[in-house]
XYZ file of C-alpha atoms in Angstrom:
690
model
C 150.569 168.213 -7.198
C 148.895 164.924 -7.982
C 151.774 162.911 -6.508
C 151.706 164.880 -3.288
C 147.969 164.487 -2.951
C 148.129 160.704 -3.264
C 150.902 160.484 -0.722
C 148.880 162.452 1.822
C 145.816 160.304 1.186
C 147.859 157.133 1.699
C 149.134 158.409 5.071
C 145.613 159.145 6.233
C 144.388 155.619 5.407
C 147.318 153.864 7.168
C 146.414 152.905 10.818
C 148.753 154.272 13.501
C 150.615 152.057 16.000
C 148.840 153.756 18.962
C 145.408 152.763 17.640
C 146.427 149.069 17.389
C 146.449 148.523 21.327
C 149.103 147.307 23.876
C 151.772 144.795 22.951
C 152.410 141.608 24.993
C 155.638 143.094 26.302
C 153.801 146.155 27.650
C 151.109 143.990 29.269
C 153.770 141.805 30.929
C 155.578 144.820 32.354
C 152.302 146.175 33.823
C 151.437 142.788 35.400
C 154.907 142.510 36.962
C 154.585 145.987 38.511
C 151.061 145.314 39.844
C 152.078 141.915 41.255
C 155.088 143.409 43.037
C 152.967 146.159 44.625
C 150.187 143.728 45.593
C 152.602 141.271 47.215
C 154.054 144.037 49.376
C 150.596 145.249 50.369
C 149.334 141.776 51.323
C 152.436 141.140 53.434
C 151.960 144.423 55.303
C 148.233 143.765 55.739
C 148.871 140.306 57.193
C 151.337 141.826 59.667
C 148.694 144.426 60.608
C 146.032 141.756 61.237
C 148.455 139.729 63.364
C 149.339 142.772 65.479
C 145.632 143.625 65.919
C 144.969 140.193 67.445
C 147.878 140.675 69.856
C 146.669 144.171 70.829
C 143.096 142.909 71.373
C 144.369 140.025 73.543
C 146.516 142.299 75.723
C 143.676 144.844 76.084
C 141.208 142.162 77.192
C 143.648 140.706 79.728
C 144.222 144.166 81.262
C 140.451 144.701 81.644
C 140.006 141.228 83.160
C 142.854 141.785 85.618
C 141.284 145.064 86.791
C 137.820 143.487 87.068
C 139.140 140.633 89.230
C 140.872 143.153 91.505
C 137.613 145.104 91.876
C 135.730 141.869 92.619
C 138.107 141.073 95.469
C 137.806 144.611 96.873
C 134.011 144.211 96.978
C 133.621 140.635 98.193
C 136.863 139.852 100.034
C 137.706 136.978 97.666
C 138.506 136.172 94.040
C 135.928 134.756 91.638
C 135.956 131.003 91.043
C 136.678 129.960 87.406
C 133.833 129.161 85.013
C 133.649 126.000 82.881
C 135.845 125.890 79.761
C 133.495 123.499 77.950
C 129.869 124.583 78.649
C 127.994 125.656 75.490
C 126.477 129.107 75.202
C 122.950 127.709 75.648
C 123.704 126.364 79.164
C 122.296 128.407 82.080
C 125.712 128.321 83.859
C 127.647 129.518 80.793
C 130.140 132.198 81.907
C 129.269 131.777 85.617
C 131.443 130.779 88.598
C 131.811 127.163 89.615
C 131.769 126.373 93.378
C 135.288 126.587 94.839
C 134.042 125.169 98.164
C 133.383 121.878 96.324
C 136.647 119.892 96.469
C 135.204 116.610 95.150
C 137.248 116.806 91.926
C 140.614 115.176 92.633
C 143.977 116.910 92.188
C 145.428 116.112 88.754
C 142.048 115.936 87.030
C 141.984 117.334 83.508
C 139.353 119.687 82.101
C 137.478 116.741 80.606
C 137.510 114.798 83.893
C 136.753 117.836 86.065
C 133.624 118.774 84.165
C 134.955 121.925 82.536
C 137.857 122.803 84.858
C 141.163 121.231 85.942
C 142.487 120.899 89.516
C 146.164 121.115 90.519
C 148.002 121.816 93.758
C 151.030 123.829 94.826
C 154.550 122.481 94.516
C 155.655 120.048 97.234
C 157.796 122.685 98.935
C 154.811 125.040 99.292
C 152.555 124.201 102.269
C 150.295 126.358 104.474
C 148.887 126.254 108.000
C 145.186 126.220 107.128
C 143.679 126.061 110.640
C 146.177 127.826 112.991
C 146.631 124.519 114.791
C 150.146 123.264 115.291
C 148.790 119.788 115.946
C 147.462 119.300 112.378
C 149.573 118.796 109.269
C 150.043 121.637 106.811
C 148.469 121.275 103.363
C 149.360 122.097 99.770
C 146.801 124.612 98.433
C 144.562 123.434 95.575
C 144.478 125.454 92.333
C 141.491 125.449 89.967
C 141.888 126.380 86.296
C 138.970 127.136 83.962
C 137.476 130.090 82.088
C 136.805 133.723 83.034
C 133.393 134.042 84.859
C 132.497 137.193 82.908
C 128.879 137.216 84.140
C 129.941 137.428 87.811
C 132.429 140.167 86.876
C 129.669 142.138 85.064
C 131.736 142.227 81.857
C 130.732 141.943 78.181
C 131.091 138.415 76.823
C 133.659 139.376 74.171
C 136.185 140.455 76.861
C 136.470 136.778 77.958
C 138.007 135.763 74.581
C 141.479 136.466 73.166
C 142.202 137.969 69.740
C 142.032 134.507 68.171
C 138.416 134.007 69.424
C 139.428 131.398 72.037
C 138.406 131.344 75.718
C 140.833 132.931 78.208
C 142.401 130.588 80.792
C 141.871 131.636 84.425
C 143.534 129.868 87.366
C 143.036 130.712 91.052
C 143.969 129.240 94.430
C 140.665 127.707 95.570
C 140.972 128.934 99.200
C 141.285 132.512 97.926
C 138.005 132.197 96.002
C 136.097 131.564 99.260
C 135.605 134.516 101.652
C 135.659 132.319 104.767
C 139.142 130.899 103.947
C 140.686 133.931 102.231
C 144.227 134.610 103.511
C 146.847 136.487 101.491
C 149.553 134.044 102.624
C 147.716 131.010 101.207
C 148.502 131.437 97.482
C 149.408 128.192 95.684
C 150.507 129.095 92.107
C 154.152 128.958 90.906
C 155.289 131.285 88.098
C 158.707 130.483 86.559
C 160.729 131.795 83.609
C 161.460 129.894 80.393
C 165.092 128.934 81.050
C 166.333 125.366 80.743
C 166.477 125.313 84.541
C 163.439 127.468 85.423
C 163.781 130.196 88.036
C 160.773 131.326 90.142
C 159.423 134.824 89.367
C 157.701 135.289 92.769
C 159.449 136.249 96.003
C 157.936 133.157 97.639
C 157.760 130.331 95.111
C 154.235 128.943 94.852
C 152.512 131.949 96.508
C 150.628 133.279 93.450
C 146.969 134.130 93.952
C 145.669 133.909 90.372
C 146.754 134.122 86.746
C 145.160 134.830 83.351
C 146.731 133.553 80.125
C 145.942 132.721 76.501
C 147.248 129.979 74.201
C 148.445 132.491 71.627
C 148.536 132.271 67.848
C 149.398 128.538 67.695
C 146.265 127.826 69.856
C 148.009 124.920 71.606
C 145.376 123.299 73.848
C 143.031 126.316 73.432
C 139.250 126.101 73.841
C 137.131 127.790 71.165
C 134.118 130.059 71.724
C 131.926 126.942 71.581
C 133.949 125.147 74.303
C 135.785 122.650 72.048
C 139.542 122.078 72.456
C 141.420 123.054 69.269
C 144.392 120.719 69.515
C 146.616 118.680 71.796
C 149.147 120.241 74.143
C 152.824 120.240 73.088
C 154.876 117.405 74.599
C 157.787 119.670 75.555
C 158.863 123.271 75.600
C 157.796 126.210 77.808
C 154.188 126.143 76.571
C 153.684 122.546 77.706
C 153.562 123.596 81.402
C 150.790 126.129 80.685
C 148.772 123.728 78.551
C 149.021 120.474 80.502
C 147.155 119.875 83.783
C 149.526 117.950 86.023
C 149.437 117.626 89.784
C 151.661 120.708 90.321
C 150.365 124.255 89.610
C 153.474 125.526 87.769
C 153.144 128.022 84.905
C 155.774 129.555 82.610
C 156.007 133.223 81.599
C 158.732 133.691 78.986
C 159.629 136.120 76.186
C 157.921 135.509 72.853
C 159.799 133.036 70.647
C 158.961 131.428 67.272
C 162.281 129.620 66.660
C 161.237 125.990 67.131
C 158.948 123.464 68.785
C 160.964 123.121 72.015
C 161.490 126.886 72.391
C 158.250 128.250 70.858
C 156.317 130.562 73.189
C 153.478 132.915 72.181
C 151.288 132.800 75.319
C 150.178 136.079 76.909
C 149.985 135.994 80.734
C 149.402 138.139 83.810
C 149.587 136.883 87.404
C 148.995 138.349 90.842
C 150.361 137.990 94.356
C 149.863 140.281 97.369
C 151.022 140.645 100.956
C 148.351 142.947 102.462
C 144.637 142.407 103.030
C 141.676 144.856 103.041
C 140.067 145.455 106.414
C 136.559 145.812 104.952
C 134.736 143.555 102.532
C 131.236 143.339 101.015
C 128.854 140.544 101.851
C 128.386 137.656 99.388
C 124.626 137.671 99.995
C 123.917 141.414 99.813
C 126.184 143.837 97.941
C 124.963 146.742 100.105
C 126.247 145.076 103.332
C 129.839 145.605 104.443
C 131.681 144.050 107.363
C 135.109 144.102 108.994
C 137.374 141.062 108.562
C 138.387 139.390 111.848
C 141.515 140.489 113.630
C 141.442 144.268 113.195
C 140.245 147.344 115.060
C 138.499 150.388 113.539
C 138.824 153.865 114.968
C 137.110 157.208 114.252
C 139.205 159.695 116.229
C 140.173 163.336 116.256
C 143.837 162.444 116.869
C 145.107 160.506 113.855
C 148.142 159.207 115.793
C 146.039 157.320 118.340
C 145.510 153.693 117.404
C 142.123 152.125 118.278
C 142.117 149.804 121.248
C 138.708 148.237 120.648
C 136.883 146.605 117.767
C 135.114 149.918 117.032
C 136.256 153.126 118.756
C 134.701 156.573 118.239
C 136.575 159.631 119.472
C 133.771 162.126 118.856
C 129.995 162.010 118.514
C 128.187 159.114 116.887
C 124.723 159.463 115.302
C 122.592 156.680 113.833
C 119.137 156.598 112.223
C 118.916 152.795 112.258
C 120.077 150.138 114.707
C 123.486 149.841 116.427
C 124.532 146.491 117.897
C 127.342 146.258 120.475
C 128.284 143.913 123.330
C 129.469 146.830 125.511
C 129.327 150.637 125.453
C 132.325 152.411 127.035
C 133.403 155.943 127.975
C 136.831 157.552 127.643
C 137.856 156.223 131.061
C 137.339 152.641 129.891
C 134.217 152.158 132.004
C 131.793 149.939 130.095
C 128.212 148.794 130.477
C 125.979 146.312 128.739
C 123.410 147.767 126.273
C 120.791 145.680 128.101
C 120.719 148.419 130.763
C 119.061 150.812 128.323
C 117.054 148.476 126.066
C 115.856 144.947 125.436
C 114.167 142.317 127.566
C 116.941 142.476 130.220
C 116.582 146.226 130.726
C 115.954 147.029 134.435
C 112.658 148.740 135.222
C 111.203 151.007 137.907
C 108.557 150.002 140.431
C 104.902 150.249 139.381
C 103.780 153.884 139.276
C 107.337 155.218 138.818
C 109.112 156.490 135.702
C 112.760 156.097 134.664
C 114.583 159.392 134.118
C 118.040 157.880 133.620
C 120.605 155.273 134.713
C 123.156 155.896 137.418
C 125.814 153.366 138.475
C 123.980 150.702 136.464
C 120.730 151.268 138.410
C 117.567 152.979 137.036
C 116.926 156.505 138.350
C 113.142 156.503 138.992
C 110.663 159.321 139.692
C 107.053 159.114 140.890
C 105.713 161.574 138.282
C 107.044 163.352 135.174
C 104.857 165.799 133.301
C 106.453 167.791 130.510
C 104.001 169.235 127.977
C 102.966 172.431 126.252
C 100.242 174.685 127.584
C 96.662 174.225 126.343
C 96.280 175.713 122.862
C 99.985 175.206 122.055
C 101.793 172.549 120.059
C 105.365 171.298 120.388
C 107.684 172.603 117.691
C 110.873 171.083 119.108
C 113.311 171.114 122.019
C 115.768 173.980 122.451
C 118.524 173.773 125.101
C 116.678 170.917 126.794
C 113.410 172.863 127.002
C 110.170 172.406 125.067
C 109.745 174.905 122.225
C 105.953 175.476 122.158
C 103.998 177.714 119.786
C 100.349 178.668 119.466
C 98.523 176.017 117.478
C 97.196 177.386 114.145
C 94.385 174.816 114.313
C 92.518 174.764 117.608
C 90.835 171.788 119.217
C 87.337 171.349 117.815
C 84.555 168.764 117.605
C 83.081 167.199 114.475
C 79.889 165.134 114.235
C 80.378 161.465 113.407
C 77.948 158.531 113.648
C 75.495 160.434 115.872
C 78.222 161.602 118.249
C 81.179 163.981 118.410
C 84.883 163.382 117.760
C 87.422 165.881 119.099
C 90.165 167.052 116.739
C 93.401 168.013 118.575
C 95.505 171.140 118.381
C 97.642 171.076 115.263
C 100.029 172.887 112.959
C 99.551 173.595 109.246
C 100.130 170.364 107.378
C 99.225 168.037 110.292
C 96.760 165.222 109.525
C 94.383 163.485 111.918
C 92.249 160.378 111.438
C 88.942 160.785 113.275
C 87.389 157.414 114.139
C 83.927 156.610 115.491
C 81.224 153.970 115.414
C 82.291 150.410 114.726
C 84.827 151.180 112.005
C 83.977 154.553 110.451
C 86.885 156.993 109.848
C 87.462 160.353 108.197
C 90.724 162.262 107.595
C 91.251 165.952 108.412
C 94.207 168.246 107.616
C 95.199 171.475 109.396
C 95.267 174.136 106.688
C 95.320 177.943 106.935
C 94.520 177.848 110.661
C 91.595 175.415 110.510
C 90.805 171.708 110.269
C 89.497 170.726 106.803
C 88.219 167.401 105.475
C 91.051 165.821 103.437
C 89.428 164.443 100.271
C 92.746 162.975 99.076
C 92.735 160.533 102.017
C 88.943 160.391 102.260
C 86.732 158.382 104.584
C 85.386 154.865 104.885
C 83.911 152.158 107.089
C 80.480 151.996 108.746
C 79.052 153.638 111.837
C 77.352 150.412 112.868
C 78.309 146.862 112.071
C 75.945 143.926 112.598
C 77.734 140.592 112.857
C 75.988 137.566 111.512
C 75.706 134.767 108.998
C 73.181 134.847 106.125
C 72.433 131.706 104.128
C 70.601 131.911 100.796
C 69.522 129.351 98.197
C 70.177 130.515 94.625
C 69.954 129.044 91.151
C 72.985 127.103 89.994
C 72.911 129.006 86.705
C 72.209 128.292 83.059
C 72.438 124.623 81.987
C 72.426 123.407 85.604
C 69.652 121.995 87.761
C 69.322 122.258 91.514
C 70.255 125.125 93.854
C 73.508 126.381 95.369
C 73.841 127.533 98.976
C 75.480 130.993 99.395
C 76.729 131.817 102.914
C 77.648 135.459 103.725
C 79.505 136.112 107.005
C 80.005 139.586 108.524
C 82.719 140.041 111.198
C 82.570 143.088 113.498
C 83.832 145.644 114.372
C 86.070 145.417 111.302
C 83.044 145.035 109.028
C 84.755 142.352 106.955
C 82.345 140.315 104.796
C 83.179 136.916 103.288
C 81.087 134.848 100.863
C 81.210 131.080 100.265
C 79.262 128.964 97.745
C 78.214 125.323 98.116
C 77.440 123.853 94.656
C 77.268 120.218 95.751
C 73.556 120.038 94.843
C 74.087 121.490 91.346
C 73.810 119.028 88.438
C 74.902 119.636 84.873
C 72.026 119.498 82.336
C 72.944 118.629 78.726
C 71.385 120.900 76.090
C 71.449 121.688 72.388
C 70.918 125.039 70.665
C 70.738 126.139 67.030
C 71.408 129.286 65.013
C 70.695 130.453 61.461
C 73.361 131.674 59.058
C 73.249 133.121 55.599
C 74.292 131.142 52.529
C 77.674 131.446 50.845
C 78.378 133.899 48.003
C 77.315 131.404 45.314
C 73.741 131.045 46.684
C 71.210 133.787 47.273
C 68.174 131.843 48.484
C 67.421 129.626 51.499
C 69.558 129.424 54.634
C 71.927 127.353 56.781
C 71.161 126.006 60.277
C 73.994 125.125 62.709
C 73.873 123.485 66.136
C 76.074 122.927 69.175
C 75.750 120.911 72.412
C 76.356 121.616 76.096
C 78.147 118.501 77.386
C 78.414 117.077 80.882
C 80.223 116.622 83.199
C 82.845 119.032 81.770
C 80.112 121.720 81.390
C 81.391 123.081 78.086
C 79.826 123.994 74.721
C 81.009 122.128 71.650
C 81.907 123.993 68.449
C 79.186 125.057 65.992
C 78.581 122.454 63.220
C 76.149 122.275 60.306
C 72.917 120.560 61.328
C 72.046 117.515 59.208
C 69.346 118.541 56.725
C 69.696 122.188 57.753
C 71.267 123.402 54.487
C 68.461 124.840 52.261
C 70.670 127.181 50.230
C 70.153 127.343 46.421
C 70.908 129.714 43.546
C 68.236 131.720 41.662
C 69.008 134.472 39.170
C 67.622 137.891 40.153
C 68.083 141.588 39.480
C 68.357 144.235 42.224
C 67.480 147.897 41.581
C 68.472 150.887 43.785
C 67.447 154.548 43.438
C 69.981 156.957 44.996
C 70.184 160.715 45.574
C 72.671 162.642 43.460
C 75.963 163.869 45.005
C 78.669 166.396 44.174
C 76.438 169.501 44.430
C 73.754 168.045 42.178
C 70.050 167.394 42.799
C 67.757 164.632 41.530
C 68.132 160.833 41.553
C 69.714 158.031 39.526
C 69.127 154.258 39.248
C 71.583 151.396 39.338
C 71.151 147.660 38.737
C 72.924 144.499 39.926
C 72.367 140.923 38.635
C 72.827 137.649 40.536
C 73.937 134.857 38.171
C 74.020 131.075 38.679
C 76.820 130.304 38.937
C 78.880 133.462 39.451
C 77.061 135.320 42.232
C 76.498 139.068 42.284
C 77.862 141.025 39.322
C 79.095 144.648 39.287
C 76.617 147.548 39.425
C 75.488 149.096 36.141
C 74.333 152.720 35.757
C 71.961 153.345 32.791
C 72.419 156.920 31.559
C 68.753 157.265 30.537
C 67.687 156.762 34.173
C 69.860 159.584 35.573
C 68.049 162.862 36.427
C 70.964 164.554 38.258
C 71.317 168.282 37.607
C 73.442 170.994 39.217
C 71.913 172.657 42.312
C 72.729 176.400 42.148
C 71.311 176.939 45.660
C 73.727 174.535 47.378
C 75.774 176.184 50.159
C 78.243 175.170 52.894
C 79.164 176.976 56.120
C 82.062 176.619 58.595
C 83.445 178.259 61.771
C 87.113 179.297 61.943
C 89.270 180.597 64.828
C 89.716 184.309 65.449
C 93.057 185.917 64.503
C 95.651 186.980 67.053
C 94.667 186.780 70.743
C 90.953 187.319 70.176
C 88.391 184.773 71.338
C 85.207 183.566 69.628
C 84.817 182.461 65.990
C 84.186 183.671 62.421
C 81.373 182.142 60.331
C 82.188 181.649 56.630
C 80.024 180.504 53.677
C 80.591 179.313 50.094
C 78.275 178.503 47.101
C 78.625 175.818 44.421
C 79.175 177.394 40.950
C 77.327 175.241 38.388
C 78.828 177.005 35.360
C 82.406 176.404 36.573
C 81.685 173.012 38.129
C 83.395 173.876 41.427
C 82.930 175.688 44.750
C 83.413 179.463 44.984
C 85.809 180.909 47.608
C 84.837 181.145 51.281
C 83.262 184.476 52.330
C 82.908 185.878 55.846
C 79.254 186.273 56.801
C 79.500 186.710 60.624
C 82.318 187.881 62.979
C 81.941 186.991 66.680
C 85.553 187.721 67.720
C 86.204 189.778 70.883
C 89.256 190.822 72.937
C 89.459 188.683 76.150
C 89.953 190.255 79.587
C 93.513 190.173 81.005
C 94.603 186.875 82.655
C 95.496 187.096 86.352
C 97.765 184.478 87.951
C 98.398 183.985 91.683
C 100.744 181.853 93.764
C 99.008 178.669 94.967
C 100.577 176.450 97.646
C 100.980 172.714 96.892
C 102.921 171.032 99.722
C 104.529 172.137 102.988
C 108.337 172.048 102.981
C 109.054 173.443 106.448
C 109.155 176.804 108.131
C 111.402 179.849 108.440
C 112.163 181.787 111.607
C 111.960 185.539 110.998
C 110.269 188.618 112.468
C 108.459 189.655 109.260
C 106.492 187.868 106.545
C 108.777 186.645 103.711
C 107.839 187.239 100.084
C 105.877 186.144 98.135
C 102.814 185.235 100.173
C 100.357 182.551 99.167
C 97.699 184.133 96.831
C 100.018 187.007 95.777
C 99.860 187.899 92.068
C 102.518 186.338 89.827
C 103.557 186.446 86.172
C 101.687 183.685 84.341
C 104.035 180.932 83.216
C 106.540 181.485 86.035
C 108.317 178.313 87.321
C 107.424 176.838 90.724
C 109.033 178.441 93.781
C 108.512 178.860 97.530
C 105.723 180.988 99.007
C 104.701 181.590 102.626
C 101.758 181.696 105.038
C 101.521 182.935 108.620
C 102.575 180.468 111.298
C 103.165 182.569 114.411
C 103.272 186.205 113.353
C 106.528 187.936 114.210
C 108.254 184.650 115.013
C 107.939 181.994 112.293
C 106.135 181.407 108.989
C 105.160 178.278 107.003
C 107.151 177.621 103.839
C 105.368 175.953 100.885
C 106.172 174.668 97.410
C 103.943 176.895 95.211
C 102.868 177.092 91.575
C 101.756 180.123 89.555
C 98.126 179.341 88.597
C 95.452 181.166 86.624
C 92.647 182.516 88.839
């Protein structure tokens, strides 16, 4: 038994292998496994980041390509490139350069061109720029710079590729100017990346614009700050895109990372077109649109009929503004000048005659034309060429103004009339509910009598000045305009000095401080306040201040407090001697308050509470008076606000103005009598408490 016991005890005291920790071999195996996993993860993550930059670049180029297409649809031209080198702080950063300015020579680099390069089409690509066979054809110029994101109304980040470099944007200069835009005048060549390049456009050198990036290797790229990253490659497909030679030739090839002479990681889109929009927006006003020269526009019932004139309308034409035309024609092709019916060249009738129309280009004149409603009626409109007259809700009446009478005309509900009398007095009236009422919203003004004249007065020049100023007041009639002019030539500035007293600082409790300032001439300004020499009489003197105060907190009586001024040190804290405190609890102290009534009752409830000295706190509030009552029912009625027209019907529509309504109802239409049995006024009405 003893031997077994010792053996068990020995086993318990011996440390196990598991408790001793990991061996070096185990640690090495773990590190190898972790390193292998981490290496695979980092490789995959790097591939992911690289693909994200490519995706971002392609997405931005697609958005830029669409934005440039929209810009052309609006303005009839492409945008001109922005500068590749301007810093972000420059006012023209991200804005178009001027493509009508051709002072930068062909072959100029970005550095020489001031932020953009200039090339021209290949020698075999020429255009007839002026439709004149007698002049030589030209090679179109091509300008290459940065995306003008501000003119395209795009966010700034869209103008950079996934590597945070500025996008390259090249455009044929003539196509960036509306006056010279012609789809056949493109000047950019796009070729493939073969040893002997092949053109990618149907007509070599006819490209309108292109957008491209310098890719991952950033060859010749410009950073976000406008600094070129590195030099262009001397050879290979990317060298054509990077270098700015005299010929506008660009390479679009499959991606390749095999070597210097075959490396290509640029991303590019280009555009060429053979049709042209008939309409374009104005460069000066985006809300103006005009037709490009050379086309006709037709609005016809028969879609197969082509227009034979600049603007041809097959049906009716209505305009609220102005229409300008050199001739107006009928279906038979008979035309006349608009001057026959308007303008300074319009023919006129003899004195005393009136024009009723034009026949064979000659005015049709009548001696007298009288077309009006009967007395007491007003014109509502014209039906089938005849006047539509109704009885006027507001009859003609006279109102007294400036010692005389002014006649108000017949009118309909909602009509306004400005009654004028005297020299310039006026007052507004509105026809409402069958009668003329003074319109306080428009009001009145002016004077019945105006006395013209000039009044000259001599007045003081003001404080700190001597002499007098001449004030001239001029009244012009009948407008009643008054103007005032001042002549201060006789006013002279008078220097002066003034003083003020101030208290001493916190370290002194006796005496005072005197400051002064001066009024200086001829600038007529006060100087700042300064201490007056000898004006400082402040000094320190120890003193004690005593205050007797009423007790608070529901107590009655008084208590004293003391404060000492020390030199130096100033005022010390208050002290409160306990033997000078006579505060005792006031058992008669009460407070009252008014509270709102419960529910929908009106009035108030008066409550009261008493201070409990034994408990040292206020008792609960108790009701001592109840003045609450039930209010009478609220009545709401429809109230008209503004006239919105009329309705033609034989009976009064519902609801009528002043009819009862449910309080809180939303606004709706209500009606008043216009001409009973025929038409009624329609109003915008609100449900109001009456």
